[in-house]
Amino acid sequence: MMEPSLNQDDTVVSRYHAVRQMIDAAAIDVGRDPLSVNLLSVSKTFPASDIQTLYHAGVRAFGENRIPELESKAAQLPGDIEWHFIGQLQANKVRRAVRLAACIHSVDSLALLERIDRIAGEENRCPGIFIEINSGEESKSGCHISEAPELVLRAAGMAHVKPLGLMTMSAADATEAEQFRTFEKLAVLQRELAAKGVFLPDLSMGMSGDFKAAIAAGSTWVRIGTAIFGGRS
Ligand SMILES: *Cc1c(COP(=O)(O)O)cnc(C)c1O
C-alpha cells in the first residue's frame, strides 16, 4: 500500500473539503438537504496515490472513464472503494466494467443496456445504472432525451441492473441559466417517470464548472474532477 505524500495530502484533501463545503452551501441556498447531494471524486488521469490520499481522509466514491486505467487503479487500491464508471463504454469492455464498477453512469443504448444486464448476470453482479442523455452538440455520448423513458422502462424490467437515475453533461459554453435549463429537463423527466410508477432516486449532473446549477435543478450526484485534483493536461 502506498504512503500518501504529505504535501499532496494537504492539497487534495483540502480541495475536497472546500468542494464539499461549496456543494453544501449550494444545496442550502436552494432549500435542499446537503446530505442529498453525493460527491463523486473524478480521479481520471490522476495517480492512484491521490486516490489513496483521499481514501485515508474517508472518501470512498471515485469516478473513472477508461477501463484499463480503472483496472490498474483498482488493483493497487483498497477493495472497498466504490468505483463509478463515467466514460463511454464499448461493448467489448462491458465485462471488465461490470466486474469493478458499482455504478455505470453512461448507459445510452438498448444494446449496451441488454449487454450489461446479461454479463452482470453471468458475473453475479448488479450494477447501478444511469441512462445518459445527450444535452449538447459537441458530445457524441448519450441518447436523445426522447429515447430515455424507453431505456428506463426496459432497465426496470431487468434482473441484473439497478436503474438509479439519469445522467447528463451541459454544454461547455453554456451560461448558468442555460446549464440550469439543461439539468431541469432531467428532473422533469424523473418526475414524469415517477408519475408512471417508475421511481429513479438519482440524477447524475454537475461537474466542476456547473455543479451549482445542477444542484439547483435537483442533482444527487455531482461528478467533480478538476476542482479536487487540479487541471488535466
Ligand atoms: C471528466 C468528467 C467529469 C469531471 O469533470 P471536471 O470538469 O474535471 O470536474 C465529470 N463527468 C464526466 C462524464 C467526465 O468525463
GROMACS .gro file of C-alpha atoms and ligand atoms in nm:
model
  248
    1MET     CA    1   0.000   0.000   0.000
    2MET     CA    2   0.136   0.345  -0.089
    3GLU     CA    3   0.211   0.608   0.169
    4PRO     CA    4   0.045   0.940   0.099
    5SER     CA    5   0.281   1.228   0.035
    6LEU     CA    6   0.209   1.499   0.288
    7ASN     CA    7   0.210   1.796   0.054
    8GLN     CA    8  -0.022   1.632  -0.191
    9ASP     CA    9  -0.232   1.521   0.101
   10ASP     CA   10  -0.291   1.879   0.209
   11THR     CA   11  -0.382   1.993  -0.139
   12VAL     CA   12  -0.613   1.715  -0.249
   13VAL     CA   13  -0.782   1.670   0.087
   14SER     CA   14  -0.827   2.041   0.149
   15ARG     CA   15  -0.964   2.090  -0.203
   16TYR     CA   16  -1.201   1.801  -0.147
   17HIS     CA   17  -1.330   1.960   0.174
   18ALA     CA   18  -1.359   2.301   0.006
   19VAL     CA   19  -1.563   2.145  -0.276
   20ARG     CA   20  -1.782   1.962  -0.027
   21GLN     CA   21  -1.847   2.292   0.152
   22MET     CA   22  -1.941   2.462  -0.175
   23ILE     CA   23  -2.180   2.177  -0.253
   24ASP     CA   24  -2.338   2.203   0.092
   25ALA     CA   25  -2.377   2.580   0.052
   26ALA     CA   26  -2.530   2.540  -0.295
   27ALA     CA   27  -2.780   2.289  -0.158
   28ILE     CA   28  -2.876   2.508   0.138
   29ASP     CA   29  -2.914   2.805  -0.100
   30VAL     CA   30  -3.195   2.626  -0.282
   31GLY     CA   31  -3.353   2.474   0.029
   32ARG     CA   32  -3.211   2.124  -0.018
   33ASP     CA   33  -3.059   1.891   0.239
   34PRO     CA   34  -2.682   1.887   0.170
   35LEU     CA   35  -2.681   1.517   0.253
   36SER     CA   36  -2.898   1.456  -0.053
   37VAL     CA   37  -2.608   1.558  -0.280
   38ASN     CA   38  -2.336   1.294  -0.319
   39LEU     CA   39  -1.987   1.391  -0.431
   40LEU     CA   40  -1.815   1.166  -0.684
   41SER     CA   41  -1.442   1.242  -0.698
   42VAL     CA   42  -1.347   1.206  -1.064
   43SER     CA   43  -0.990   1.077  -1.045
   44LYS     CA   44  -0.937   1.004  -1.417
   45THR     CA   45  -0.581   1.083  -1.534
   46PHE     CA   46  -0.462   1.134  -1.173
   47PRO     CA   47  -0.239   0.880  -0.998
   48ALA     CA   48  -0.359   0.611  -0.761
   49SER     CA   49  -0.161   0.788  -0.486
   50ASP     CA   50  -0.407   1.081  -0.499
   51ILE     CA   51  -0.696   0.839  -0.455
   52GLN     CA   52  -0.514   0.672  -0.166
   53THR     CA   53  -0.471   1.011  -0.001
   54LEU     CA   54  -0.842   1.086  -0.022
   55TYR     CA   55  -0.923   0.731   0.087
   56HIS     CA   56  -0.725   0.794   0.406
   57ALA     CA   57  -0.941   1.101   0.462
   58GLY     CA   58  -1.254   0.884   0.436
   59VAL     CA   59  -1.354   0.931   0.071
   60ARG     CA   60  -1.485   0.613  -0.096
   61ALA     CA   61  -1.659   0.706  -0.426
   62PHE     CA   62  -1.433   0.764  -0.726
   63GLY     CA   63  -1.512   0.812  -1.095
   64GLU     CA   64  -1.306   0.680  -1.385
   65ASN     CA   65  -1.373   0.695  -1.759
   66ARG     CA   66  -1.132   0.437  -1.903
   67ILE     CA   67  -1.137   0.066  -1.828
   68PRO     CA   68  -0.759  -0.003  -1.835
   69GLU     CA   69  -0.699   0.291  -1.602
   70LEU     CA   70  -0.981   0.179  -1.371
   71GLU     CA   71  -0.837  -0.175  -1.359
   72SER     CA   72  -0.486  -0.060  -1.288
   73LYS     CA   73  -0.601   0.169  -1.006
   74ALA     CA   74  -0.842  -0.084  -0.856
   75ALA     CA   75  -0.558  -0.340  -0.842
   76GLN     CA   76  -0.344  -0.101  -0.636
   77LEU     CA   77  -0.609   0.035  -0.401
   78PRO     CA   78  -0.836  -0.088  -0.119
   79GLY     CA   79  -1.118  -0.322  -0.218
   80ASP     CA   80  -1.393  -0.117  -0.051
   81ILE     CA   81  -1.358   0.175  -0.291
   82GLU     CA   82  -1.686   0.238  -0.475
   83TRP     CA   83  -1.589   0.279  -0.840
   84HIS     CA   84  -1.821   0.465  -1.075
   85PHE     CA   85  -1.763   0.425  -1.448
   86ILE     CA   86  -1.846   0.755  -1.621
   87GLY     CA   87  -1.695   0.717  -1.969
   88GLN     CA   88  -1.816   0.581  -2.298
   89LEU     CA   89  -1.840   0.205  -2.261
   90GLN     CA   90  -1.751  -0.010  -2.563
   91ALA     CA   91  -1.930  -0.341  -2.597
   92ASN     CA   92  -1.606  -0.539  -2.567
   93LYS     CA   93  -1.525  -0.378  -2.230
   94VAL     CA   94  -1.860  -0.435  -2.058
   95ARG     CA   95  -1.741  -0.742  -1.868
   96ARG     CA   96  -1.442  -0.557  -1.726
   97ALA     CA   97  -1.663  -0.265  -1.626
   98VAL     CA   98  -1.920  -0.490  -1.461
   99ARG     CA   99  -1.652  -0.670  -1.258
  100LEU     CA  100  -1.528  -0.348  -1.099
  101ALA     CA  101  -1.791  -0.075  -1.114
  102ALA     CA  102  -2.063  -0.030  -0.853
  103CYS     CA  103  -2.232   0.213  -1.094
  104ILE     CA  104  -2.220   0.288  -1.464
  105HIS     CA  105  -2.326   0.646  -1.543
  106SER     CA  106  -2.306   0.624  -1.921
  107VAL     CA  107  -2.570   0.380  -2.046
  108ASP     CA  108  -2.706   0.528  -2.367
  109SER     CA  109  -2.847   0.248  -2.584
  110LEU     CA  110  -3.068  -0.058  -2.552
  111ALA     CA  111  -2.789  -0.278  -2.692
  112LEU     CA  112  -2.550  -0.161  -2.420
  113LEU     CA  113  -2.814  -0.197  -2.151
  114GLU     CA  114  -2.900  -0.553  -2.255
  115ARG     CA  115  -2.534  -0.647  -2.269
  116ILE     CA  116  -2.468  -0.508  -1.920
  117ASP     CA  117  -2.770  -0.699  -1.784
  118ARG     CA  118  -2.662  -1.027  -1.946
  119ILE     CA  119  -2.296  -1.002  -1.843
  120ALA     CA  120  -2.382  -0.879  -1.491
  121GLY     CA  121  -2.595  -1.194  -1.455
  122GLU     CA  122  -2.300  -1.409  -1.565
  123GLU     CA  123  -2.068  -1.227  -1.326
  124ASN     CA  124  -2.316  -1.237  -1.038
  125ARG     CA  125  -2.325  -0.858  -1.019
  126CYS     CA  126  -2.599  -0.594  -1.025
  127PRO     CA  127  -2.452  -0.254  -1.110
  128GLY     CA  128  -2.640   0.067  -1.054
  129ILE     CA  129  -2.701   0.232  -1.388
  130PHE     CA  130  -2.776   0.581  -1.512
  131ILE     CA  131  -2.925   0.648  -1.852
  132GLU     CA  132  -2.706   0.914  -2.013
  133ILE     CA  133  -2.883   1.184  -2.209
  134ASN     CA  134  -2.703   1.397  -2.466
  135SER     CA  135  -2.773   1.763  -2.390
  136GLY     CA  136  -2.515   1.925  -2.619
  137GLU     CA  137  -2.398   1.905  -2.976
  138GLU     CA  138  -2.026   1.860  -2.905
  139SER     CA  139  -2.054   1.528  -2.721
  140LYS     CA  140  -2.119   1.204  -2.908
  141SER     CA  141  -2.225   1.016  -2.598
  142GLY     CA  142  -2.574   0.992  -2.458
  143CYS     CA  143  -2.914   0.914  -2.605
  144HIS     CA  144  -3.174   1.168  -2.710
  145ILE     CA  145  -3.396   1.261  -2.418
  146SER     CA  146  -3.696   1.123  -2.609
  147GLU     CA  147  -3.534   0.776  -2.602
  148ALA     CA  148  -3.462   0.779  -2.228
  149PRO     CA  149  -3.806   0.673  -2.094
  150GLU     CA  150  -3.799   0.352  -2.301
  151LEU     CA  151  -3.448   0.270  -2.176
  152VAL     CA  152  -3.551   0.334  -1.815
  153LEU     CA  153  -3.860   0.115  -1.851
  154ARG     CA  154  -3.654  -0.164  -2.006
  155ALA     CA  155  -3.392  -0.136  -1.730
  156ALA     CA  156  -3.666  -0.153  -1.465
  157GLY     CA  157  -3.763  -0.493  -1.603
  158MET     CA  158  -3.410  -0.637  -1.595
  159ALA     CA  159  -3.279  -0.862  -1.317
  160HIS     CA  160  -2.910  -0.771  -1.313
  161VAL     CA  161  -2.908  -0.393  -1.331
  162LYS     CA  162  -3.039  -0.145  -1.077
  163PRO     CA  163  -3.173   0.166  -1.252
  164LEU     CA  164  -3.070   0.461  -1.035
  165GLY     CA  165  -3.125   0.765  -1.249
  166LEU     CA  166  -3.048   0.991  -1.539
  167MET     CA  167  -2.714   1.149  -1.625
  168THR     CA  168  -2.610   1.435  -1.849
  169MET     CA  169  -2.345   1.700  -1.916
  170SER     CA  170  -2.422   2.060  -2.001
  171ALA     CA  171  -2.259   2.230  -2.299
  172ALA     CA  172  -1.911   2.367  -2.222
  173ASP     CA  173  -2.002   2.724  -2.318
  174ALA     CA  174  -2.345   2.735  -2.151
  175THR     CA  175  -2.439   3.019  -1.917
  176GLU     CA  176  -2.557   2.929  -1.568
  177ALA     CA  177  -2.918   2.983  -1.677
  178GLU     CA  178  -2.867   2.750  -1.975
  179GLN     CA  179  -2.699   2.491  -1.753
  180PHE     CA  180  -3.000   2.504  -1.521
  181ARG     CA  181  -3.248   2.458  -1.807
  182THR     CA  182  -3.049   2.158  -1.936
  183PHE     CA  183  -3.041   1.992  -1.595
  184GLU     CA  184  -3.403   2.076  -1.519
  185LYS     CA  185  -3.514   1.869  -1.821
  186LEU     CA  186  -3.381   1.557  -1.649
  187ALA     CA  187  -3.557   1.647  -1.324
  188VAL     CA  188  -3.882   1.691  -1.517
  189LEU     CA  189  -3.837   1.352  -1.684
  190GLN     CA  190  -3.759   1.194  -1.345
  191ARG     CA  191  -4.093   1.332  -1.214
  192GLU     CA  192  -4.283   1.216  -1.523
  193LEU     CA  193  -4.145   0.866  -1.478
  194ALA     CA  194  -4.237   0.869  -1.108
  195ALA     CA  195  -4.592   0.963  -1.204
  196LYS     CA  196  -4.595   0.644  -1.414
  197GLY     CA  197  -4.473   0.443  -1.115
  198VAL     CA  198  -4.106   0.423  -1.216
  199PHE     CA  199  -3.901   0.575  -0.934
  200LEU     CA  200  -3.544   0.679  -1.008
  201PRO     CA  201  -3.377   0.805  -0.691
  202ASP     CA  202  -3.084   0.983  -0.855
  203LEU     CA  203  -2.974   1.246  -1.103
  204SER     CA  204  -2.605   1.245  -1.202
  205MET     CA  205  -2.547   1.602  -1.311
  206GLY     CA  206  -2.286   1.872  -1.250
  207MET     CA  207  -1.908   1.893  -1.284
  208SER     CA  208  -1.652   2.146  -1.158
  209GLY     CA  209  -1.791   2.424  -1.374
  210ASP     CA  210  -2.165   2.373  -1.339
  211PHE     CA  211  -2.243   2.191  -1.015
  212LYS     CA  212  -2.433   2.485  -0.864
  213ALA     CA  213  -2.689   2.487  -1.145
  214ALA     CA  214  -2.707   2.108  -1.125
  215ILE     CA  215  -2.778   2.114  -0.752
  216ALA     CA  216  -3.043   2.382  -0.802
  217ALA     CA  217  -3.207   2.152  -1.058
  218GLY     CA  218  -3.203   1.850  -0.827
  219SER     CA  219  -2.873   1.665  -0.880
  220THR     CA  220  -2.796   1.390  -0.628
  221TRP     CA  221  -2.452   1.302  -0.772
  222VAL     CA  222  -2.211   1.574  -0.874
  223ARG     CA  223  -1.903   1.443  -1.057
  224ILE     CA  224  -1.607   1.665  -0.970
  225GLY     CA  225  -1.256   1.624  -1.111
  226THR     CA  226  -1.067   1.947  -1.172
  227ALA     CA  227  -1.180   2.129  -0.857
  228ILE     CA  228  -1.041   1.847  -0.640
  229PHE     CA  229  -0.743   1.708  -0.830
  230GLY     CA  230  -0.638   2.009  -1.039
  231GLY     CA  231  -0.628   2.060  -1.415
  232ARG     CA  232  -0.577   1.773  -1.660
  233SER     CA  233  -0.320   1.834  -1.933
  234LIG     C1  234  -1.410   1.434  -1.654
  234LIG     C2  235  -1.553   1.419  -1.623
  234LIG     C3  236  -1.610   1.483  -1.512
  234LIG     C4  237  -1.534   1.579  -1.421
  234LIG     O1  238  -1.513   1.699  -1.489
  234LIG     P1  239  -1.442   1.824  -1.419
  234LIG     O2  240  -1.480   1.938  -1.506
  234LIG     O3  241  -1.295   1.796  -1.419
  234LIG     O4  242  -1.496   1.838  -1.282
  234LIG     C5  243  -1.744   1.459  -1.485
  234LIG     N1  244  -1.818   1.376  -1.563
  234LIG     C6  245  -1.766   1.313  -1.669
  234LIG     C7  246  -1.854   1.225  -1.750
  234LIG     C8  247  -1.633   1.332  -1.703
  234LIG     O5  248  -1.584   1.268  -1.810
   0.00000   0.00000   0.00000
